[in-house]
mmCIF file of C-alpha atoms in Angstrom:
data_model
loop_
_atom_site.group_PDB
_atom_site.id
_atom_site.type_symbol
_atom_site.label_atom_id
_atom_site.label_comp_id
_atom_site.label_asym_id
_atom_site.label_seq_id
_atom_site.Cartn_x
_atom_site.Cartn_y
_atom_site.Cartn_z
ATOM 1 C CA UNK A 211 0.915 126.890 58.835
ATOM 2 C CA UNK A 212 0.554 130.219 60.580
ATOM 3 C CA UNK A 213 0.297 130.733 64.332
ATOM 4 C CA UNK A 214 -2.417 133.017 65.655
ATOM 5 C CA UNK A 215 -1.824 136.720 66.051
ATOM 6 C CA UNK A 216 -0.711 138.063 69.469
ATOM 7 C CA UNK A 217 -3.475 137.579 72.005
ATOM 8 C CA UNK A 218 -4.337 141.066 73.136
ATOM 9 C CA UNK A 219 -7.566 139.769 74.697
ATOM 10 C CA UNK A 220 -5.602 139.042 77.891
ATOM 11 C CA UNK A 221 -5.408 142.794 78.531
ATOM 12 C CA UNK A 222 -8.983 143.452 79.671
ATOM 13 C CA UNK A 223 -10.470 139.980 79.992
ATOM 14 C CA UNK A 224 -12.582 139.407 83.132
ATOM 15 C CA UNK A 225 -11.073 137.135 85.788
ATOM 16 C CA UNK A 226 -11.765 133.471 85.159
ATOM 17 C CA UNK A 227 -13.776 131.687 87.890
ATOM 18 C CA UNK A 228 -12.019 129.361 90.288
ATOM 19 C CA UNK A 229 -8.331 129.273 91.214
ATOM 20 C CA UNK A 230 -5.467 129.944 88.837
ATOM 21 C CA UNK A 231 -3.216 126.922 88.416
ATOM 22 C CA UNK A 232 0.515 127.647 88.036
ATOM 23 C CA UNK A 233 3.122 124.976 87.328
ATOM 24 C CA UNK A 234 6.831 124.838 88.163
ATOM 25 C CA UNK A 235 9.222 121.968 87.434
ATOM 26 C CA UNK A 236 12.420 121.807 89.488
ATOM 27 C CA UNK A 237 14.767 119.729 91.586
ATOM 28 C CA UNK A 238 15.536 120.606 95.199
ATOM 29 C CA UNK A 239 18.468 122.838 94.236
ATOM 30 C CA UNK A 240 16.147 125.278 92.452
ATOM 31 C CA UNK A 241 13.347 125.495 95.000
ATOM 32 C CA UNK A 242 14.650 128.816 96.324
ATOM 33 C CA UNK A 243 14.061 130.287 92.854
ATOM 34 C CA UNK A 244 10.623 128.656 92.675
ATOM 35 C CA UNK A 245 9.864 130.461 95.955
ATOM 36 C CA UNK A 246 10.917 133.825 94.499
ATOM 37 C CA UNK A 247 8.916 133.340 91.284
ATOM 38 C CA UNK A 248 5.870 132.152 93.244
ATOM 39 C CA UNK A 249 6.131 135.130 95.611
ATOM 40 C CA UNK A 250 6.158 137.451 92.597
ATOM 41 C CA UNK A 251 2.944 135.824 91.330
ATOM 42 C CA UNK A 252 1.205 136.124 94.699
ATOM 43 C CA UNK A 253 2.364 139.716 95.265
ATOM 44 C CA UNK A 254 1.238 140.787 91.782
ATOM 45 C CA UNK A 255 -2.220 139.226 92.204
ATOM 46 C CA UNK A 256 -3.033 139.967 95.867
ATOM 47 C CA UNK A 257 -5.892 137.948 97.303
ATOM 48 C CA UNK A 258 -6.367 135.874 94.128
ATOM 49 C CA UNK A 259 -6.802 132.133 94.704
ATOM 50 C CA UNK A 260 -3.707 130.517 93.203
ATOM 51 C CA UNK A 261 -2.786 126.842 93.238
ATOM 52 C CA UNK A 262 0.915 126.264 92.677
ATOM 53 C CA UNK A 263 1.956 122.850 91.409
ATOM 54 C CA UNK A 264 5.530 121.563 91.589
ATOM 55 C CA UNK A 265 6.642 118.596 89.489
ATOM 56 C CA UNK A 266 9.864 117.044 90.739
ATOM 57 C CA UNK A 267 11.773 113.780 90.627
ATOM 58 C CA UNK A 268 13.297 114.381 94.073
ATOM 59 C CA UNK A 269 12.135 112.926 97.401
ATOM 60 C CA UNK A 270 10.876 115.222 100.147
ATOM 61 C CA UNK A 271 13.548 117.595 101.411
ATOM 62 C CA UNK A 272 14.230 120.478 103.772
ATOM 63 C CA UNK A 273 14.071 122.788 100.754
ATOM 64 C CA UNK A 274 10.415 121.823 100.248
ATOM 65 C CA UNK A 275 9.691 122.795 103.859
ATOM 66 C CA UNK A 276 11.266 126.185 103.220
ATOM 67 C CA UNK A 277 9.210 126.595 100.051
ATOM 68 C CA UNK A 278 6.012 125.900 101.995
ATOM 69 C CA UNK A 279 7.139 128.327 104.692
ATOM 70 C CA UNK A 280 7.721 131.000 102.028
ATOM 71 C CA UNK A 281 4.177 130.658 100.695
ATOM 72 C CA UNK A 282 2.459 130.485 104.071
ATOM 73 C CA UNK A 283 2.248 134.270 104.240
ATOM 74 C CA UNK A 284 -0.252 134.251 101.336
ATOM 75 C CA UNK A 285 -3.627 132.951 102.639
ATOM 76 C CA UNK A 286 -5.135 132.547 99.156
ATOM 77 C CA UNK A 287 -2.220 130.424 97.913
ATOM 78 C CA UNK A 288 -1.858 126.631 98.064
ATOM 79 C CA UNK A 289 0.977 124.328 96.996
ATOM 80 C CA UNK A 290 0.756 120.764 95.677
ATOM 81 C CA UNK A 291 3.925 118.743 95.072
ATOM 82 C CA UNK A 292 3.725 115.945 92.498
ATOM 83 C CA UNK A 293 6.553 113.390 92.367
ATOM 84 C CA UNK A 294 7.490 111.812 89.078
ATOM 85 C CA UNK A 295 9.623 108.691 88.740
ATOM 86 C CA UNK A 296 12.904 109.704 87.127
ATOM 87 C CA UNK A 297 12.798 106.514 85.054
ATOM 88 C CA UNK A 298 10.066 108.097 82.923
ATOM 89 C CA UNK A 299 12.702 110.480 81.571
ATOM 90 C CA UNK A 300 15.648 108.099 81.273
ATOM 91 C CA UNK A 301 15.769 108.155 77.460
ATOM 92 C CA UNK A 302 16.042 111.948 77.274
ATOM 93 C CA UNK A 303 19.299 113.849 76.859
ATOM 94 C CA UNK A 304 20.682 115.612 79.950
ATOM 95 C CA UNK A 305 24.025 117.220 80.767
ATOM 96 C CA UNK A 306 25.437 119.612 83.372
ATOM 97 C CA UNK A 307 23.413 122.469 81.876
ATOM 98 C CA UNK A 308 20.180 120.590 81.160
ATOM 99 C CA UNK A 309 18.485 118.563 83.900
ATOM 100 C CA UNK A 310 15.711 116.026 83.451
ATOM 101 C CA UNK A 311 13.312 118.446 85.159
ATOM 102 C CA UNK A 312 13.351 120.558 81.965
ATOM 103 C CA UNK A 313 11.182 117.877 80.334
ATOM 104 C CA UNK A 314 8.705 117.473 83.196
ATOM 105 C CA UNK A 315 6.296 120.070 81.800
ATOM 106 C CA UNK A 316 5.555 117.591 78.979
ATOM 107 C CA UNK A 317 4.055 115.248 81.597
ATOM 108 C CA UNK A 318 1.804 117.869 83.209
ATOM 109 C CA UNK A 319 -1.447 116.609 81.600
ATOM 110 C CA UNK A 320 -0.798 113.097 82.926
ATOM 111 C CA UNK A 321 0.433 114.083 86.392
ATOM 112 C CA UNK A 322 -1.907 116.931 87.322
ATOM 113 C CA UNK A 323 -5.471 116.085 88.437
ATOM 114 C CA UNK A 324 -7.843 115.354 85.555
ATOM 115 C CA UNK A 325 -10.243 118.124 86.598
ATOM 116 C CA UNK A 326 -7.629 120.806 85.852
ATOM 117 C CA UNK A 327 -8.115 121.860 82.225
ATOM 118 C CA UNK A 328 -5.621 124.730 82.008
ATOM 119 C CA UNK A 329 -2.306 125.551 83.659
ATOM 120 C CA UNK A 330 0.255 128.336 83.361
ATOM 121 C CA UNK A 331 3.764 126.920 83.197
ATOM 122 C CA UNK A 332 6.584 129.203 84.396
ATOM 123 C CA UNK A 333 10.354 128.722 84.318
ATOM 124 C CA UNK A 334 11.936 129.310 87.725
ATOM 125 C CA UNK A 335 14.212 132.126 86.500
ATOM 126 C CA UNK A 336 11.538 134.771 86.087
ATOM 127 C CA UNK A 337 9.383 137.317 87.918
ATOM 128 C CA UNK A 338 5.710 138.109 87.379
ATOM 129 C CA UNK A 339 5.070 141.850 87.618
ATOM 130 C CA UNK A 340 1.429 142.107 86.493
ATOM 131 C CA UNK A 341 -1.843 140.482 87.516
ATOM 132 C CA UNK A 342 -1.566 136.903 86.318
ATOM 133 C CA UNK A 343 -5.352 136.789 85.898
ATOM 134 C CA UNK A 344 -4.795 138.512 82.552
ATOM 135 C CA UNK A 345 -2.557 135.687 81.369
ATOM 136 C CA UNK A 346 -4.877 133.038 82.808
ATOM 137 C CA UNK A 347 -7.755 134.457 80.736
ATOM 138 C CA UNK A 348 -5.771 134.581 77.471
ATOM 139 C CA UNK A 349 -7.741 133.395 74.434
ATOM 140 C CA UNK A 350 -5.888 130.443 72.892
ATOM 141 C CA UNK A 351 -8.339 130.292 69.969
ATOM 142 C CA UNK A 352 -8.525 126.507 70.253
ATOM 143 C CA UNK A 353 -4.759 126.022 70.146
ATOM 144 C CA UNK A 354 -2.966 123.538 72.406
ATOM 145 C CA UNK A 355 -0.665 126.093 74.000
ATOM 146 C CA UNK A 356 -0.048 129.834 74.234
ATOM 147 C CA UNK A 357 3.496 131.204 74.195
ATOM 148 C CA UNK A 358 5.549 134.282 73.331
ATOM 149 C CA UNK A 359 7.629 134.510 70.165
ATOM 150 C CA UNK A 360 11.334 133.958 70.707
ATOM 151 C CA UNK A 361 13.512 137.053 70.445
ATOM 152 C CA UNK A 362 15.542 137.600 67.291
ATOM 153 C CA UNK A 363 19.201 138.516 67.593
ATOM 154 C CA UNK A 364 21.099 138.796 64.328
ATOM 155 C CA UNK A 365 22.319 135.428 63.061
ATOM 156 C CA UNK A 366 20.517 133.624 65.891
ATOM 157 C CA UNK A 367 17.115 134.559 64.443
ATOM 158 C CA UNK A 368 14.300 132.153 65.384
ATOM 159 C CA UNK A 369 13.466 131.680 61.689
ATOM 160 C CA UNK A 370 16.959 130.268 61.183
ATOM 161 C CA UNK A 371 16.502 127.930 64.133
ATOM 162 C CA UNK A 372 13.092 126.795 62.871
ATOM 163 C CA UNK A 373 14.457 126.081 59.392
ATOM 164 C CA UNK A 374 17.306 124.017 60.855
ATOM 165 C CA UNK A 375 14.745 121.890 62.699
ATOM 166 C CA UNK A 376 12.689 121.340 59.570
ATOM 167 C CA UNK A 377 9.763 123.359 60.911
ATOM 168 C CA UNK A 378 7.336 124.459 58.219
ATOM 169 C CA UNK A 379 7.731 128.031 56.902
ATOM 170 C CA UNK A 380 5.378 130.467 58.592
ATOM 171 C CA UNK A 381 5.563 128.840 61.994
ATOM 172 C CA UNK A 382 6.605 131.328 64.667
ATOM 173 C CA UNK A 383 9.297 129.795 66.860
ATOM 174 C CA UNK A 384 8.419 130.471 70.522
ATOM 175 C CA UNK A 385 10.209 130.592 73.865
ATOM 176 C CA UNK A 386 9.076 127.818 76.212
ATOM 177 C CA UNK A 387 9.704 129.663 79.496
ATOM 178 C CA UNK A 388 6.092 130.868 79.788
ATOM 179 C CA UNK A 389 3.290 128.637 78.536
ATOM 180 C CA UNK A 390 -0.482 128.619 78.871
ATOM 181 C CA UNK A 391 -1.310 124.937 78.395
ATOM 182 C CA UNK A 392 -4.692 123.542 77.395
ATOM 183 C CA UNK A 393 -4.413 120.321 79.383
ATOM 184 C CA UNK A 394 -7.619 118.925 77.907
ATOM 185 C CA UNK A 395 -6.257 119.216 74.362
ATOM 186 C CA UNK A 396 -2.958 117.652 75.374
ATOM 187 C CA UNK A 397 -4.758 114.710 76.985
ATOM 188 C CA UNK A 398 -7.185 114.142 74.116
ATOM 189 C CA UNK A 399 -4.488 114.341 71.426
ATOM 190 C CA UNK A 400 -1.792 112.386 73.284
ATOM 191 C CA UNK A 401 0.654 115.260 73.003
ATOM 192 C CA UNK A 402 2.727 114.143 76.007
ATOM 193 C CA UNK A 403 3.927 111.062 74.149
ATOM 194 C CA UNK A 404 4.642 112.995 70.968
ATOM 195 C CA UNK A 405 6.696 115.629 72.792
ATOM 196 C CA UNK A 406 8.740 113.078 74.732
ATOM 197 C CA UNK A 407 9.340 110.968 71.613
ATOM 198 C CA UNK A 408 10.516 114.056 69.699
ATOM 199 C CA UNK A 409 12.852 115.132 72.508
ATOM 200 C CA UNK A 410 14.313 111.625 72.697
ATOM 201 C CA UNK A 411 14.867 111.514 68.935
ATOM 202 C CA UNK A 412 16.589 114.918 68.952
ATOM 203 C CA UNK A 413 18.918 113.907 71.775
ATOM 204 C CA UNK A 414 22.089 115.967 72.011
ATOM 205 C CA UNK A 415 21.630 117.339 68.476
ATOM 206 C CA UNK A 416 19.097 119.914 69.663
ATOM 207 C CA UNK A 417 20.433 123.277 70.759
ATOM 208 C CA UNK A 418 17.397 124.073 72.896
ATOM 209 C CA UNK A 419 16.212 120.512 73.592
ATOM 210 C CA UNK A 420 12.760 120.744 75.238
ATOM 211 C CA UNK A 421 12.018 124.078 73.519
ATOM 212 C CA UNK A 422 12.946 122.695 70.109
ATOM 213 C CA UNK A 423 10.741 119.642 70.672
ATOM 214 C CA UNK A 424 7.784 121.820 71.675
ATOM 215 C CA UNK A 425 8.131 123.962 68.552
ATOM 216 C CA UNK A 426 8.464 120.938 66.264
ATOM 217 C CA UNK A 427 5.531 118.950 67.624
ATOM 218 C CA UNK A 428 3.136 121.862 68.176
ATOM 219 C CA UNK A 429 3.856 123.858 65.026
ATOM 220 C CA UNK A 430 0.519 125.144 63.839
ATOM 221 C CA UNK A 431 -1.035 124.654 67.280
ATOM 222 C CA UNK A 432 0.465 127.621 69.175
ATOM 223 C CA UNK A 433 -1.352 130.847 70.037
ATOM 224 C CA UNK A 434 0.993 133.818 70.240
ATOM 225 C CA UNK A 435 0.739 135.793 73.462
ATOM 226 C CA UNK A 436 1.632 139.445 73.903
ATOM 227 C CA UNK A 437 5.395 139.778 74.299
ATOM 228 C CA UNK A 438 4.876 141.518 77.666
ATOM 229 C CA UNK A 439 4.371 138.054 79.148
ATOM 230 C CA UNK A 440 7.943 136.919 78.473
ATOM 231 C CA UNK A 441 10.347 139.860 78.390
ATOM 232 C CA UNK A 442 13.819 138.352 78.373
ATOM 233 C CA UNK A 443 16.406 140.530 80.080
ATOM 234 C CA UNK A 444 18.434 140.820 76.866
ATOM 235 C CA UNK A 445 15.570 142.969 75.614
ATOM 236 C CA UNK A 446 16.169 145.440 78.440
ATOM 237 C CA UNK A 447 19.859 146.112 77.875
ATOM 238 C CA UNK A 448 22.239 147.301 75.181
ATOM 239 C CA UNK A 449 21.833 144.072 73.216
ATOM 240 C CA UNK A 450 18.439 145.414 72.178
ATOM 241 C CA UNK A 451 20.202 147.541 69.567
ATOM 242 C CA UNK A 452 21.430 144.362 67.850
ATOM 243 C CA UNK A 453 17.948 142.911 67.432
ATOM 244 C CA UNK A 454 16.415 142.500 64.021
ATOM 245 C CA UNK A 455 14.180 145.399 62.876
ATOM 246 C CA UNK A 456 10.992 143.430 63.389
ATOM 247 C CA UNK A 457 11.959 142.713 66.950
ATOM 248 C CA UNK A 458 12.471 146.414 67.664
ATOM 249 C CA UNK A 459 8.848 147.039 66.767
ATOM 250 C CA UNK A 460 7.530 143.999 68.598
ATOM 251 C CA UNK A 461 9.394 144.638 71.831
ATOM 252 C CA UNK A 462 9.058 148.414 72.228
ATOM 253 C CA UNK A 463 5.872 148.306 74.323
ATOM 254 C CA UNK A 464 6.947 145.168 76.175
ATOM 255 C CA UNK A 465 10.196 146.813 77.261
ATOM 256 C CA UNK A 466 8.316 149.774 78.699
ATOM 257 C CA UNK A 467 5.805 147.696 80.670
ATOM 258 C CA UNK A 468 6.918 144.078 81.134
ATOM 259 C CA UNK A 469 4.401 141.707 82.720
ATOM 260 C CA UNK A 470 7.005 138.956 83.170
ATOM 261 C CA UNK A 471 10.766 139.492 83.310
ATOM 262 C CA UNK A 472 12.675 136.363 82.282
ATOM 263 C CA UNK A 473 16.340 135.985 83.288
ATOM 264 C CA UNK A 474 16.997 133.705 80.321
ATOM 265 C CA UNK A 475 20.764 134.206 79.991
ATOM 266 C CA UNK A 476 23.512 132.706 82.139
ATOM 267 C CA UNK A 477 23.651 135.910 84.202
ATOM 268 C CA UNK A 478 21.090 134.796 86.779
ATOM 269 C CA UNK A 479 20.368 137.466 89.406
ATOM 270 C CA UNK A 480 21.171 135.115 92.289
ATOM 271 C CA UNK A 481 24.727 134.530 91.072
ATOM 272 C CA UNK A 482 27.590 136.434 92.663
ATOM 273 C CA UNK A 483 28.541 139.555 90.630
ATOM 274 C CA UNK A 484 25.877 138.812 88.002
ATOM 275 C CA UNK A 485 25.338 141.656 85.537
ATOM 276 C CA UNK A 486 21.688 141.621 84.588
ATOM 277 C CA UNK A 487 18.789 144.024 84.535
ATOM 278 C CA UNK A 488 16.067 143.920 87.214
ATOM 279 C CA UNK A 489 18.238 142.324 89.921
ATOM 280 C CA UNK A 490 16.618 144.682 92.419
ATOM 281 C CA UNK A 491 13.214 143.181 91.585
ATOM 282 C CA UNK A 492 14.555 139.673 92.137
ATOM 283 C CA UNK A 493 15.875 140.481 95.586
ATOM 284 C CA UNK A 494 12.747 142.455 96.461
ATOM 285 C CA UNK A 495 10.700 139.276 96.061
ATOM 286 C CA UNK A 496 13.405 137.112 97.598
ATOM 287 C CA UNK A 497 13.010 139.153 100.795
ATOM 288 C CA UNK A 498 9.544 137.577 101.059
ATOM 289 C CA UNK A 499 10.926 134.007 101.145
ATOM 290 C CA UNK A 500 12.702 131.741 103.608
ATOM 291 C CA UNK A 501 15.908 132.230 101.588
ATOM 292 C CA UNK A 502 15.993 135.991 102.187
ATOM 293 C CA UNK A 503 19.393 136.037 103.924
ATOM 294 C CA UNK A 504 21.151 133.188 102.134
ATOM 295 C CA UNK A 505 24.197 134.247 100.070
ATOM 296 C CA UNK A 506 25.404 132.328 97.001
ATOM 297 C CA UNK A 507 27.342 129.178 97.958
ATOM 298 C CA UNK A 508 31.121 129.012 98.027
ATOM 299 C CA UNK A 509 31.895 132.664 98.813
ATOM 300 C CA UNK A 510 34.885 133.724 100.860
ATOM 301 C CA UNK A 511 34.425 135.992 103.872
ATOM 302 C CA UNK A 512 35.355 139.063 101.832
ATOM 303 C CA UNK A 513 32.973 138.041 99.045
ATOM 304 C CA UNK A 514 30.143 137.620 101.540
ATOM 305 C CA UNK A 515 30.715 141.190 102.707
ATOM 306 C CA UNK A 516 30.733 142.379 99.090
ATOM 307 C CA UNK A 517 27.519 140.499 98.383
ATOM 308 C CA UNK A 518 25.809 142.050 101.422
ATOM 309 C CA UNK A 519 27.003 145.541 100.455
ATOM 310 C CA UNK A 520 25.820 145.104 96.873
ATOM 311 C CA UNK A 521 22.370 144.041 98.088
ATOM 312 C CA UNK A 522 22.186 147.031 100.402
ATOM 313 C CA UNK A 523 22.929 149.341 97.481
ATOM 314 C CA UNK A 524 20.277 147.575 95.391
ATOM 315 C CA UNK A 525 17.684 148.595 97.974
ATOM 316 C CA UNK A 526 18.401 152.253 97.202
ATOM 317 C CA UNK A 527 18.430 151.722 93.454
ATOM 318 C CA UNK A 528 22.153 151.261 92.766
ATOM 319 C CA UNK A 529 23.326 148.107 90.998
ATOM 320 C CA UNK A 530 27.098 148.226 91.350
ATOM 321 C CA UNK A 531 27.636 145.387 88.876
ATOM 322 C CA UNK A 532 25.616 147.040 86.133
ATOM 323 C CA UNK A 533 27.523 150.273 86.769
ATOM 324 C CA UNK A 534 30.792 148.332 86.479
ATOM 325 C CA UNK A 535 29.568 146.778 83.233
ATOM 326 C CA UNK A 536 28.769 150.188 81.764
ATOM 327 C CA UNK A 537 32.258 151.331 82.683
ATOM 328 C CA UNK A 538 33.788 148.296 80.983
ATOM 329 C CA UNK A 539 31.803 148.953 77.798
ATOM 330 C CA UNK A 540 32.810 152.604 77.752
ATOM 331 C CA UNK A 541 36.480 151.668 78.119
ATOM 332 C CA UNK A 542 36.147 149.045 75.377
ATOM 333 C CA UNK A 543 34.425 151.545 73.081
ATOM 334 C CA UNK A 544 37.126 154.145 73.744
ATOM 335 C CA UNK A 545 39.853 151.583 73.003
ATOM 336 C CA UNK A 546 38.077 150.666 69.767
ATOM 337 C CA UNK A 547 37.926 154.306 68.721
ATOM 338 C CA UNK A 548 41.648 154.683 69.379
ATOM 339 C CA UNK A 549 42.429 151.602 67.279
ATOM 340 C CA UNK A 550 40.259 152.817 64.415
ATOM 341 C CA UNK A 551 41.826 156.263 64.593
ATOM 342 C CA UNK A 552 45.306 154.721 64.467
ATOM 343 C CA UNK A 553 44.356 152.689 61.408
ATOM 344 C CA UNK A 554 42.970 155.756 59.668
ATOM 345 C CA UNK A 555 45.565 158.351 60.597
ATOM 346 C CA UNK A 556 48.646 156.205 60.933
ATOM 347 C CA UNK A 557 50.681 155.231 63.972
ATOM 348 C CA UNK A 558 51.025 157.632 66.908
ATOM 349 C CA UNK A 559 53.944 160.041 66.788
ATOM 350 C CA UNK A 560 55.972 158.204 69.439
ATOM 351 C CA UNK A 561 55.622 154.893 67.550
ATOM 352 C CA UNK A 562 56.986 156.139 64.242
ATOM 353 C CA UNK A 563 60.596 155.346 63.295
#
């Protein structure tokens, strides 16, 4: 099986009629990040009719009120919240890093109204920086879903992951953080059941759980989207030099002009002292939400002052934590050079007997 070639047709495609439907899946603790991601969508597509859908297992909460308040400033935007019984996900593996909400996207065709035939699914840890109409109009060439190829980093190459899962050679392993879903295909082919059954069978053995299940079940039925639509922050930093040669070529244009920036590592921009690229963009959109002045939880008084100062510097283009990280790497590199020099030339004069 071979996935389709990258869908460049999203670049100049005319806007599709009717509203764009965008899906998030989250519990109440992540609604502040849903608000930021949604604000980035609305700001990048001003005036476009957008219908946000939230799938959650939680009851109504104050956080939902704040999410609605955050979106009220965008007249063309609407929000629908769909509650799913947690019991529907009881057989799926969860732990302190993986919540049941990670699997909710698999239920989208059953939960969303039947007259919605397509939806864009977005993880909550990302920002949309280009007109989402271009992604909405992407040509899936009859495939069930559109997604971006996973990045390749040395031994963690997606081909290695695919082989370990028993995925047929030639299938391109994709990242599940940005999906264009053909809901009609999923409904007709009963893909919800197949995806949930696969995730349940994988259990704790899967490294990437819901993403692994999606790649296994939909192999051969995935349209590859331009990498601009899921630029993981690792691609923007020094780790880029460790990528496999093919990834260098694939990501060069995406790095220069990302349409979606995905904070896919543990260094989330909202965490205290996080070192990640594009933090300034995150806080720029966060200023448009009801969480604009809320610091990370659990900070001391001194840490709150540091957090406020760091945000103030971000507004003028200075990320103190990235600067500190560069300094750490320079010191580590210098120490490595000294060690190598000592190995090559012998011990320093004052260490010799």
